[in-house]
C-alpha positions as a Markdown table, in Angstrom:
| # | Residue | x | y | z |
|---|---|---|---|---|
| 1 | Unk | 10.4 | -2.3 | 4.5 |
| 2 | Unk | 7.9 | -1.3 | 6.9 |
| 3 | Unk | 4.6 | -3.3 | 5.3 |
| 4 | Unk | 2.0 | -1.7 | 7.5 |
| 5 | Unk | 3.2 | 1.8 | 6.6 |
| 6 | Unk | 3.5 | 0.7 | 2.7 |
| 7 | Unk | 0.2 | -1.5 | 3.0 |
| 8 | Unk | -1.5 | 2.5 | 4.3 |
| 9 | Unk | -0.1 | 4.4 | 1.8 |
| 10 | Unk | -1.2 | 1.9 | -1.2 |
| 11 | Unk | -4.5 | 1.9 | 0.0 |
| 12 | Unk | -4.7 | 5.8 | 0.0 |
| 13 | Unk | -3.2 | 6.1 | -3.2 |
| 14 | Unk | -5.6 | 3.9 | -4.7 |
| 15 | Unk | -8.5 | 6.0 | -3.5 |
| 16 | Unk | -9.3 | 3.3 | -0.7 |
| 17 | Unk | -9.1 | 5.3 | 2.3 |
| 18 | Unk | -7.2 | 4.1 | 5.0 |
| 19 | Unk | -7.2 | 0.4 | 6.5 |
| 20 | Unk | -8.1 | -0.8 | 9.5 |
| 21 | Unk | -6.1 | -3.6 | 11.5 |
| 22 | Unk | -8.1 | -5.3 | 13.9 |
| 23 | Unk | -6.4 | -7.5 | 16.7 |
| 24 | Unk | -7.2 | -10.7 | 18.8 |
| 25 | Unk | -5.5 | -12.0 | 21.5 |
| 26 | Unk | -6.1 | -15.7 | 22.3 |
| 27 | Unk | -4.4 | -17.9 | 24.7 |
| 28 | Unk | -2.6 | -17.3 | 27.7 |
| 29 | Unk | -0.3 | -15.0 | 28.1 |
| 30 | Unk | 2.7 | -17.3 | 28.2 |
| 31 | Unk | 1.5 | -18.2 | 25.3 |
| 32 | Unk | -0.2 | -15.5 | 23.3 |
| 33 | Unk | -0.5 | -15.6 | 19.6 |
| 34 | Unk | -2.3 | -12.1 | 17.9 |
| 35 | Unk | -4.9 | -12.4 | 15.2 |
| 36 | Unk | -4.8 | -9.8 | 12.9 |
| 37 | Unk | -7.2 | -8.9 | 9.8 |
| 38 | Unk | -6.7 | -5.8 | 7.7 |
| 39 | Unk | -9.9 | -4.3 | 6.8 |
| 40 | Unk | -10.6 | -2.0 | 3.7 |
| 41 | Unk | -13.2 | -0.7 | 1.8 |
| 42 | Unk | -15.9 | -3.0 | 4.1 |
| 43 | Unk | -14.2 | -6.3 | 3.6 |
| 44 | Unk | -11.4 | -8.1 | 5.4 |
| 45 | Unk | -8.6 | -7.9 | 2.6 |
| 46 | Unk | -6.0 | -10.1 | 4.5 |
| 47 | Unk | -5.2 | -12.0 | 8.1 |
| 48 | Unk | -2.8 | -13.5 | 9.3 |
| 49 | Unk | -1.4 | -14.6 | 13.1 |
| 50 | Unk | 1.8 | -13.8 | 15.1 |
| 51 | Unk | 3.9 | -14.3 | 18.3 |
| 52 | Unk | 3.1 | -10.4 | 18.9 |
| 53 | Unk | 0.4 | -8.2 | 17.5 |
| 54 | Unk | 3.1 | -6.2 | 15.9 |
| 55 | Unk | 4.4 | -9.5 | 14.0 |
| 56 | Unk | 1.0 | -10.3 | 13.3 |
| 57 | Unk | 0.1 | -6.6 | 11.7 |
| 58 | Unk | 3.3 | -6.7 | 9.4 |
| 59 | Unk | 2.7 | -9.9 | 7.9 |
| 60 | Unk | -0.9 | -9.4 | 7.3 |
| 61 | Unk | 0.1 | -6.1 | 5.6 |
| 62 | Unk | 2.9 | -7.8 | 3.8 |
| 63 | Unk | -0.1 | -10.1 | 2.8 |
| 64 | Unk | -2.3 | -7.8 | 1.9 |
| 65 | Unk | 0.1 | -6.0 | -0.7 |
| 66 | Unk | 1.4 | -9.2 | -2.1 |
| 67 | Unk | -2.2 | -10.1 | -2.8 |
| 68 | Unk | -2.6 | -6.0 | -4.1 |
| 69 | Unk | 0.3 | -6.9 | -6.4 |
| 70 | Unk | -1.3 | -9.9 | -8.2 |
| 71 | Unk | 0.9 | -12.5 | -6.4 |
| 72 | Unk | -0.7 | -15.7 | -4.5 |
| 73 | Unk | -0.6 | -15.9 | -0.6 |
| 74 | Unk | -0.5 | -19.5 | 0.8 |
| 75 | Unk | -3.9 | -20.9 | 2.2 |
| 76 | Unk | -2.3 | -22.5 | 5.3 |
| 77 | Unk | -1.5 | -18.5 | 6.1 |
| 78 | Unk | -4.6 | -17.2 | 6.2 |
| 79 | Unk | -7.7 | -18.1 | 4.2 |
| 80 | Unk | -8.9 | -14.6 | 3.6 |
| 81 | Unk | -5.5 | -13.0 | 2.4 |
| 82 | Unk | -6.4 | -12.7 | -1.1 |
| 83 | Unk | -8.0 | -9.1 | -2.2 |
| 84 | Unk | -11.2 | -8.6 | -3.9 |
| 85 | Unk | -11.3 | -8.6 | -8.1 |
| 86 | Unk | -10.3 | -5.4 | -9.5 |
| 87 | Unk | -7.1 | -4.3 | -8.0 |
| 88 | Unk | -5.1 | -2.0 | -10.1 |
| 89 | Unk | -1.8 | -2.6 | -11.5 |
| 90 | Unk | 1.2 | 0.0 | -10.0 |
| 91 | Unk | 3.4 | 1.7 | -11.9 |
| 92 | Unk | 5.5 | 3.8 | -9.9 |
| 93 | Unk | 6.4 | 6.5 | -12.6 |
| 94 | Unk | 2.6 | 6.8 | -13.3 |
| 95 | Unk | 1.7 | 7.1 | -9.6 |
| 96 | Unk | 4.8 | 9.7 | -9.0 |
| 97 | Unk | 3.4 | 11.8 | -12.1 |
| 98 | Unk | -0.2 | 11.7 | -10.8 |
| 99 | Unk | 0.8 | 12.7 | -7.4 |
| 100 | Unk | 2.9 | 15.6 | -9.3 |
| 101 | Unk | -0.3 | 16.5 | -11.1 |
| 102 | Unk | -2.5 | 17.1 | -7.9 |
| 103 | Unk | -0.1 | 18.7 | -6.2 |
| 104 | Unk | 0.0 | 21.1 | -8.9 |
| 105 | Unk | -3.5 | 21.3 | -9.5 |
| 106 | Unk | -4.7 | 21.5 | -5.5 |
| 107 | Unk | -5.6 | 24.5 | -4.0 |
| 108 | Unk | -3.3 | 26.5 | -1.7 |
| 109 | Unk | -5.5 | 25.2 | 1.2 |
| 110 | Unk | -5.9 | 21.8 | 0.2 |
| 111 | Unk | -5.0 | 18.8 | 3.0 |
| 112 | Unk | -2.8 | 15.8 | 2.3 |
| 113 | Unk | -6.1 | 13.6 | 2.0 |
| 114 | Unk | -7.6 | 15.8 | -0.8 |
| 115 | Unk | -4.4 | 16.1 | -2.6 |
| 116 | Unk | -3.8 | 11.9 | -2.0 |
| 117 | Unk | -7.6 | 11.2 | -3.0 |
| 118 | Unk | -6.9 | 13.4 | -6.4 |
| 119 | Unk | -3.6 | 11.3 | -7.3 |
| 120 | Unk | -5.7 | 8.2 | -6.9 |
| 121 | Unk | -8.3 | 9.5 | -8.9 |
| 122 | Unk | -6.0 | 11.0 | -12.1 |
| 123 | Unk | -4.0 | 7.6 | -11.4 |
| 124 | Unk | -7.1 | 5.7 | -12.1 |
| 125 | Unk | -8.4 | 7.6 | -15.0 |
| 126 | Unk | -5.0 | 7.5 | -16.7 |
| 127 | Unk | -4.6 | 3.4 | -16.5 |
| 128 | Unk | -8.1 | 3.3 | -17.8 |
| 129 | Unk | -7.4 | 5.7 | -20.5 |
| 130 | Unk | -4.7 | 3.4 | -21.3 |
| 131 | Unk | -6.3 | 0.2 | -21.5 |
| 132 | Unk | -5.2 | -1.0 | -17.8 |
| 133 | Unk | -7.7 | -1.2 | -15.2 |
| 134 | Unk | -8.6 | -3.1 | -12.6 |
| 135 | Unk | -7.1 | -6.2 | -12.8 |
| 136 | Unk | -9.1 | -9.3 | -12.3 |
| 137 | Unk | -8.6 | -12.2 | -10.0 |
């Protein structure tokens, strides 16, 4: 699984654009621990710390997507880890059919991020259309 990678493509998917992780070193450098939050949409959607900054990124993106998927995430992790209200459920058909959609309805010269921003968008409309938006926390 690579979280951070997973954590991006959500995100996009979902119309969010794409989130920022923002490090912190503290201590020294025998004995460094990394900060991490993952930013999105203006708020800090998870954090968590690590041994290395590349530790710390994962699990804060494995954070973030088990809060995107509805599940808890332990205080004593981090006490920001949990997303805003009004995350949407994911259905991977769904998603793979809207993604299918824009492709086929993008214009020859269209770039990933158009093509990504309209399979979040007919994603979105669909669920509504069906009865499941956003879900709240």
């Amino acid at each position: 699984m690579n979280a951070k990678g997973d954590l991006i493509a959500r995100l996009v998917s979902l119309g969010l654009g794409t989130p920022t992780f923002e490090a912190e070193a503290h201590g020294p450098a025998h004995e460094r621990t990394f900060h991490v939050k993952v930013w999105s949409g203006g708020q800090v959607i998870s954090a968590a710390e690590g041994r290395t900054k590349k530790d710390a990124e994962r699990l804060a993106a494995e954070l973030a997507l088990r809060g995107l998927d509805g599940q808890s995430v332990p205080p004593a992790v981090t006490a920001t880890a949990a997303p805003q209200a009004g995350a949407w459920p994911i259905y991977a058909q769904v998603l793979a059919e809207a993604v299918e959609a824009a492709m086929e309805f993008a214009r020859e010269d269209a770039t990933l991020d158009e093509v990504r921003r309209d399979a979040g968008r007919f994603y979105r409309e669909l669920l509504t259309d069906l009865g499941h938006g956003p879900e709240e926390a």
